[in-house]
Amino acid sequence: MRVNKLKSLSIFILMLLWGLKLQAQGTLIDVKIDNPDIFIGEQTVIQLTVTTDQGKLVYWPIPLDTLMTGVEVLALSKPDSTTIDNNRLMIKQDVLITSFDEELYLLPPFKVIDDGDTILSNQVALKVSTIEVNVDAPEEFFDIKDVWKPPFVLADYYPLIFGILLILFMICVIGYIIQRLRKNKASVPLLKKDEPKLPPHELAIRELNEIKLQKLWQQGRNKEYYTQITDTLRRYIHRRFDINAMEMTSYEILEIITRENDAQSVYDTLRQILQLADLVKFAKWRPLPDENDLSMAYAYLFVNQTKQVEMVKSEENTEEGGEK
């Protein structure tokens, strides 16, 4: 009877040990923390290890943003699997965390779901401390990480470069326009409204005198010199013969002048001035100094030979008769 009891007890002990062995071979989860004591804003890693049988489906949920109030999840590594003894599988995964609140945290246990059973891991603590700051020495303040200088990318400066080039281009265009306007502006001052209206030949002589005083061709400004002379003659012809000479070519002006009896005697004089002026303005001809002086003399001659003096003489005779 005593022997039977001993056998029964031995069988019970063997079954108990076998059950403990089977339980030990089940799914296990272990948690470790690299640095349990950090400063505010620093980071540390929680090492998660799951051991289970090969071919068994297990699942352990990990929060993606907050592990608990005050502890943030920054990143999760990919699970790394390794085969160990007894046909077992070890899976490791790292959880990167941080905190911005000074406190001692008891982190919640991680869970593994194995065929409907929930297995909890051990708990680890995390201490978050505040950095002591000397308010009397602000120069000792430093960022958690150094400020990164962004790399140089030329495309980032395209708007600035194109803007500067556009401004320079506009300045050049405006300067060119102002220069052209100054060149084309008549150097002879216009008559004031309150000045008495002068006869066409007197206006022309006055303008020619102004051109002569400028000494343009002596400065190498031949084109401007001949432009002013011909413009003066065109204005004189317009006032004297009522011809729109300012809008005509040199050939058209000469064609009309041949029909004017008062100008036939100086036709050749005008023709020589206009033809030489066209060569200088359009063909970049460089006349000799004598030709420049002769052109001015021919201009005076054309004005003096074609001016109207009958009315002036009549008025002078009338005044003389009244005085007698």
Short mmCIF file of C-alpha atoms in Angstrom, two decimals:
data_model
loop_
_atom_site.label_atom_id
_atom_site.label_comp_id
_atom_site.label_asym_id
_atom_site.label_seq_id
_atom_site.Cartn_x
_atom_site.Cartn_y
_atom_site.Cartn_z
CA MET A 1 0.00 0.00 0.00
CA ARG A 2 2.84 2.28 0.86
CA VAL A 3 4.55 1.40 -2.39
CA ASN A 4 1.50 2.41 -4.43
CA LYS A 5 1.41 5.78 -2.71
CA LEU A 6 5.07 6.34 -3.54
CA LYS A 7 4.43 5.47 -7.20
CA SER A 8 1.45 7.82 -7.35
CA LEU A 9 3.49 10.62 -5.79
CA SER A 10 6.34 10.06 -8.25
CA ILE A 11 3.98 10.16 -11.20
CA PHE A 12 2.42 13.41 -9.91
CA ILE A 13 5.84 15.03 -9.48
CA LEU A 14 6.89 14.00 -12.99
CA MET A 15 3.70 15.42 -14.48
CA LEU A 16 4.20 18.65 -12.51
CA LEU A 17 7.78 19.02 -13.78
CA TRP A 18 6.68 18.26 -17.34
CA GLY A 19 3.96 20.94 -17.09
CA LEU A 20 6.46 23.45 -15.78
CA LYS A 21 8.77 22.59 -18.66
CA LEU A 22 5.99 23.05 -21.18
CA GLN A 23 5.07 26.36 -19.59
CA ALA A 24 8.68 27.50 -19.69
CA GLN A 25 8.77 26.73 -23.42
CA GLY A 26 5.81 29.05 -24.13
CA THR A 27 5.92 32.60 -25.50
CA LEU A 28 8.03 34.99 -23.43
CA ILE A 29 8.55 38.79 -23.60
CA ASP A 30 11.40 40.71 -22.00
CA VAL A 31 11.99 44.50 -21.84
CA LYS A 32 15.23 46.37 -21.18
CA ILE A 33 16.05 50.10 -21.41
CA ASP A 34 19.44 51.39 -22.55
CA ASN A 35 19.59 54.52 -20.41
CA PRO A 36 16.95 54.84 -17.68
CA ASP A 37 18.16 58.30 -16.61
CA ILE A 38 17.97 61.05 -19.25
CA PHE A 39 17.63 64.83 -19.45
CA ILE A 40 14.62 66.58 -20.90
CA GLY A 41 14.59 66.17 -24.68
CA GLU A 42 17.18 63.40 -24.74
CA GLN A 43 16.41 60.03 -26.31
CA THR A 44 16.78 56.45 -25.15
CA VAL A 45 15.99 52.99 -26.55
CA ILE A 46 13.74 50.28 -25.12
CA GLN A 47 14.89 46.80 -26.23
CA LEU A 48 11.96 44.45 -26.70
CA THR A 49 12.67 40.69 -26.97
CA VAL A 50 9.96 38.10 -27.78
CA THR A 51 10.78 34.37 -27.64
CA THR A 52 8.31 31.86 -29.07
CA ASP A 53 8.09 28.61 -31.00
CA GLN A 54 8.77 28.63 -34.70
CA GLY A 55 5.64 28.72 -36.82
CA LYS A 56 3.52 30.18 -34.02
CA LEU A 57 1.66 33.41 -34.80
CA VAL A 58 2.19 36.06 -32.13
CA TYR A 59 1.37 39.76 -32.11
CA TRP A 60 2.58 42.57 -29.84
CA PRO A 61 0.94 46.01 -30.30
CA ILE A 62 3.23 49.04 -29.79
CA PRO A 63 1.86 52.62 -29.68
CA LEU A 64 3.15 54.75 -32.56
CA ASP A 65 3.08 58.15 -30.89
CA THR A 66 2.73 58.01 -27.09
CA LEU A 67 3.85 55.21 -24.80
CA MET A 68 2.17 56.92 -21.85
CA THR A 69 1.40 60.49 -20.79
CA GLY A 70 4.69 62.39 -20.95
CA VAL A 71 6.65 59.72 -22.88
CA GLU A 72 6.69 59.98 -26.66
CA VAL A 73 7.53 57.28 -29.20
CA LEU A 74 9.86 58.62 -31.91
CA ALA A 75 10.62 55.54 -34.04
CA LEU A 76 10.35 51.76 -34.24
CA SER A 77 13.03 49.51 -35.69
CA LYS A 78 12.19 46.58 -37.93
CA PRO A 79 11.82 43.24 -36.05
CA ASP A 80 14.97 41.12 -36.19
CA SER A 81 14.38 37.33 -35.98
CA THR A 82 16.96 34.73 -34.88
CA THR A 83 16.55 30.92 -34.56
CA ILE A 84 17.77 29.49 -31.26
CA ASP A 85 17.85 26.04 -29.63
CA ASN A 86 14.85 23.70 -29.27
CA ASN A 87 13.23 25.00 -32.45
CA ARG A 88 12.63 28.39 -30.84
CA LEU A 89 12.53 31.85 -32.43
CA MET A 90 13.86 35.06 -30.83
CA ILE A 91 12.49 38.35 -32.16
CA LYS A 92 14.06 41.69 -31.20
CA GLN A 93 12.72 45.18 -31.79
CA ASP A 94 13.87 48.62 -30.55
CA VAL A 95 11.56 51.47 -29.51
CA LEU A 96 13.08 54.98 -29.53
CA ILE A 97 11.46 57.24 -26.90
CA THR A 98 11.91 60.69 -25.35
CA SER A 99 10.25 62.97 -22.80
CA PHE A 100 9.97 66.71 -22.18
CA ASP A 101 8.58 66.60 -18.65
CA GLU A 102 10.69 66.17 -15.54
CA GLU A 103 9.38 63.08 -13.72
CA LEU A 104 10.04 59.48 -12.70
CA TYR A 105 8.01 57.24 -15.01
CA LEU A 106 7.10 53.56 -14.47
CA LEU A 107 6.59 52.51 -18.05
CA PRO A 108 3.59 50.25 -18.72
CA PRO A 109 4.28 46.59 -19.60
CA PHE A 110 4.31 45.54 -23.24
CA LYS A 111 1.80 42.90 -24.35
CA VAL A 112 2.15 39.82 -26.55
CA ILE A 113 -0.98 38.10 -27.88
CA ASP A 114 -0.44 34.37 -28.40
CA ASP A 115 -3.44 32.43 -29.71
CA GLY A 116 -5.82 34.60 -27.72
CA ASP A 117 -3.68 34.64 -24.59
CA THR A 118 -2.17 37.94 -23.45
CA ILE A 119 1.32 37.84 -21.99
CA LEU A 120 2.69 40.91 -20.17
CA SER A 121 6.32 41.93 -20.02
CA ASN A 122 8.29 43.17 -17.05
CA GLN A 123 8.17 46.93 -16.30
CA VAL A 124 11.07 49.35 -16.47
CA ALA A 125 11.44 52.86 -15.02
CA LEU A 126 12.53 56.06 -16.77
CA LYS A 127 13.81 59.12 -14.91
CA VAL A 128 13.69 62.45 -16.75
CA SER A 129 15.70 65.29 -15.18
CA THR A 130 15.85 69.01 -15.87
CA ILE A 131 19.13 70.58 -16.89
CA GLU A 132 20.29 73.08 -14.31
CA VAL A 133 20.57 76.50 -15.90
CA ASN A 134 22.58 79.41 -14.60
CA VAL A 135 20.32 82.37 -15.35
CA ASP A 136 23.18 84.74 -14.58
CA ALA A 137 25.23 83.35 -17.49
CA PRO A 138 22.97 83.20 -20.59
CA GLU A 139 26.03 82.65 -22.79
CA GLU A 140 26.16 79.11 -21.41
CA PHE A 141 22.83 78.19 -23.02
CA PHE A 142 23.19 75.72 -25.86
CA ASP A 143 20.77 73.97 -28.14
CA ILE A 144 20.29 70.24 -27.81
CA LYS A 145 21.78 69.91 -31.28
CA ASP A 146 23.93 72.30 -33.30
CA VAL A 147 22.25 74.41 -35.95
CA TRP A 148 22.79 72.88 -39.37
CA LYS A 149 23.83 75.15 -42.18
CA PRO A 150 21.79 74.31 -45.27
CA PRO A 151 23.76 73.26 -48.36
CA PHE A 152 24.28 75.79 -51.13
CA VAL A 153 21.80 75.28 -53.96
CA LEU A 154 22.12 77.67 -56.90
CA ALA A 155 18.47 77.21 -57.89
CA ASP A 156 17.40 78.82 -54.61
CA TYR A 157 18.97 82.09 -55.77
CA TYR A 158 17.48 82.14 -59.30
CA PRO A 159 14.71 84.66 -58.40
CA LEU A 160 17.27 87.03 -56.84
CA ILE A 161 19.67 86.72 -59.78
CA PHE A 162 16.95 87.24 -62.39
CA GLY A 163 15.57 90.18 -60.41
CA ILE A 164 18.96 91.89 -60.34
CA LEU A 165 19.52 91.24 -64.06
CA LEU A 166 16.07 92.63 -64.86
CA ILE A 167 16.74 95.80 -62.84
CA LEU A 168 20.11 96.29 -64.58
CA PHE A 169 18.46 95.77 -67.97
CA MET A 170 15.76 98.34 -67.18
CA ILE A 171 18.42 100.84 -66.03
CA CYS A 172 20.30 100.37 -69.32
CA VAL A 173 17.12 100.82 -71.37
CA ILE A 174 16.13 103.97 -69.48
CA GLY A 175 19.66 105.36 -69.82
CA TYR A 176 19.66 104.63 -73.55
CA ILE A 177 16.28 106.35 -74.03
CA ILE A 178 17.40 109.42 -72.08
CA GLN A 179 20.59 109.62 -74.12
CA ARG A 180 18.69 109.41 -77.39
CA LEU A 181 16.24 112.06 -76.26
CA ARG A 182 19.09 114.37 -75.34
CA LYS A 183 20.74 113.85 -78.72
CA ASN A 184 17.53 114.37 -80.66
CA LYS A 185 16.45 117.35 -78.61
CA ALA A 186 16.85 120.57 -80.51
CA SER A 187 19.71 122.59 -79.16
CA VAL A 188 18.10 125.85 -80.26
CA PRO A 189 15.79 127.21 -77.53
CA LEU A 190 12.16 127.69 -78.50
CA LEU A 191 10.71 131.16 -78.64
CA LYS A 192 8.71 132.23 -75.66
CA LYS A 193 5.03 132.93 -76.15
CA ASP A 194 5.42 136.59 -75.23
CA GLU A 195 8.23 137.14 -77.78
CA PRO A 196 7.17 138.76 -81.09
CA LYS A 197 6.93 136.40 -84.04
CA LEU A 198 10.03 136.77 -86.21
CA PRO A 199 10.15 136.29 -89.98
CA PRO A 200 11.23 132.81 -91.14
CA HIS A 201 14.65 133.94 -92.36
CA GLU A 202 15.49 135.63 -89.04
CA LEU A 203 14.54 132.51 -87.12
CA ALA A 204 16.69 130.41 -89.46
CA ILE A 205 19.69 132.77 -89.16
CA ARG A 206 19.36 132.71 -85.35
CA GLU A 207 19.33 128.90 -85.30
CA LEU A 208 22.31 128.69 -87.65
CA ASN A 209 24.23 131.07 -85.39
CA GLU A 210 23.48 128.84 -82.39
CA ILE A 211 24.67 125.76 -84.30
CA LYS A 212 27.84 127.53 -85.33
CA LEU A 213 28.63 128.48 -81.73
CA GLN A 214 28.32 124.88 -80.56
CA LYS A 215 31.27 123.78 -82.73
CA LEU A 216 29.86 120.31 -83.12
CA TRP A 217 31.95 119.00 -86.01
CA GLN A 218 35.13 120.23 -84.28
CA GLN A 219 34.20 117.73 -81.48
CA GLY A 220 33.72 114.88 -83.94
CA ARG A 221 29.89 115.12 -83.73
CA ASN A 222 29.38 115.36 -87.50
CA LYS A 223 26.03 113.56 -87.57
CA GLU A 224 24.53 115.93 -84.97
CA TYR A 225 26.02 118.93 -86.80
CA TYR A 226 24.40 118.07 -90.14
CA THR A 227 21.14 116.97 -88.50
CA GLN A 228 20.71 120.39 -86.90
CA ILE A 229 21.59 122.24 -90.09
CA THR A 230 19.11 120.28 -92.23
CA ASP A 231 16.38 120.52 -89.55
CA THR A 232 16.85 124.30 -89.50
CA LEU A 233 16.58 124.46 -93.29
CA ARG A 234 13.51 122.18 -93.28
CA ARG A 235 11.76 124.44 -90.74
CA TYR A 236 12.68 127.50 -92.79
CA ILE A 237 11.34 125.95 -96.02
CA HIS A 238 8.12 125.01 -94.20
CA ARG A 239 7.60 128.58 -92.94
CA ARG A 240 8.81 130.32 -96.09
CA PHE A 241 7.24 128.22 -98.84
CA ASP A 242 4.44 126.57 -96.82
CA ILE A 243 5.85 123.10 -97.55
CA ASN A 244 5.77 120.26 -95.01
CA ALA A 245 9.50 119.71 -95.39
CA MET A 246 9.91 118.07 -91.98
CA GLU A 247 8.07 114.97 -93.27
CA MET A 248 9.78 114.84 -96.69
CA THR A 249 12.93 113.21 -97.98
CA SER A 250 15.76 115.26 -99.42
CA TYR A 251 14.72 114.22 -102.95
CA GLU A 252 11.11 115.33 -102.41
CA ILE A 253 12.23 118.72 -101.04
CA LEU A 254 14.50 119.33 -104.02
CA GLU A 255 11.70 118.37 -106.44
CA ILE A 256 9.42 121.03 -104.95
CA ILE A 257 12.15 123.69 -104.70
CA THR A 258 12.73 123.47 -108.47
CA ARG A 259 9.21 124.85 -108.94
CA GLU A 260 9.83 127.89 -106.74
CA ASN A 261 11.12 130.82 -108.74
CA ASP A 262 12.67 132.45 -105.66
CA ALA A 263 14.80 129.36 -104.91
CA GLN A 264 15.98 128.28 -108.37
CA SER A 265 19.15 130.33 -108.12
CA VAL A 266 20.24 128.51 -104.97
CA TYR A 267 18.92 125.06 -105.88
CA ASP A 268 22.42 123.65 -106.31
CA THR A 269 23.43 125.10 -102.93
CA LEU A 270 20.57 123.33 -101.14
CA ARG A 271 21.14 120.10 -103.06
CA GLN A 272 24.79 119.97 -102.02
CA ILE A 273 23.90 120.52 -98.34
CA LEU A 274 21.17 117.83 -98.28
CA GLN A 275 23.17 115.23 -100.20
CA LEU A 276 26.25 115.65 -97.98
CA ALA A 277 24.06 115.54 -94.87
CA ASP A 278 22.46 112.26 -96.04
CA LEU A 279 25.89 110.73 -96.57
CA VAL A 280 26.97 111.72 -93.06
CA LYS A 281 23.75 110.59 -91.33
CA PHE A 282 23.09 107.35 -93.19
CA ALA A 283 26.42 106.28 -94.73
CA LYS A 284 28.70 107.45 -91.86
CA TRP A 285 30.59 109.70 -94.25
CA ARG A 286 33.42 111.75 -92.70
CA PRO A 287 33.52 115.14 -94.46
CA LEU A 288 36.61 117.35 -94.53
CA PRO A 289 36.76 120.48 -92.33
CA ASP A 290 36.40 122.66 -95.43
CA GLU A 291 33.24 120.78 -96.41
CA ASN A 292 31.77 121.38 -92.95
CA ASP A 293 32.42 125.10 -93.10
CA LEU A 294 31.13 125.26 -96.68
CA SER A 295 27.87 123.53 -95.70
CA MET A 296 27.25 126.19 -93.05
CA ALA A 297 28.07 128.96 -95.52
CA TYR A 298 25.68 127.42 -98.10
CA ALA A 299 22.94 127.30 -95.45
CA TYR A 300 23.33 131.02 -94.74
CA LEU A 301 23.37 131.70 -98.50
CA PHE A 302 20.17 129.71 -99.15
CA VAL A 303 18.29 131.56 -96.39
CA ASN A 304 19.51 134.99 -97.44
CA GLN A 305 18.79 134.41 -101.14
CA THR A 306 15.24 133.16 -100.57
CA LYS A 307 14.04 135.39 -97.74
CA GLN A 308 11.03 137.68 -98.25
CA VAL A 309 11.94 141.38 -97.92
CA GLU A 310 9.18 143.10 -99.96
CA MET A 311 6.86 143.51 -97.00
CA VAL A 312 9.64 144.77 -94.79
CA LYS A 313 10.75 147.29 -97.41
CA SER A 314 7.17 148.50 -97.90
CA GLU A 315 6.76 149.12 -94.20
CA GLU A 316 10.07 151.00 -94.06
CA ASN A 317 9.05 153.20 -97.02
CA THR A 318 5.72 153.93 -95.37
CA GLU A 319 7.41 154.96 -92.13
CA GLU A 320 9.86 157.17 -94.00
CA GLY A 321 7.00 158.86 -95.93
CA GLY A 322 5.14 159.51 -92.68
CA GLU A 323 8.18 161.15 -91.12
CA LYS A 324 8.60 163.52 -94.04
#
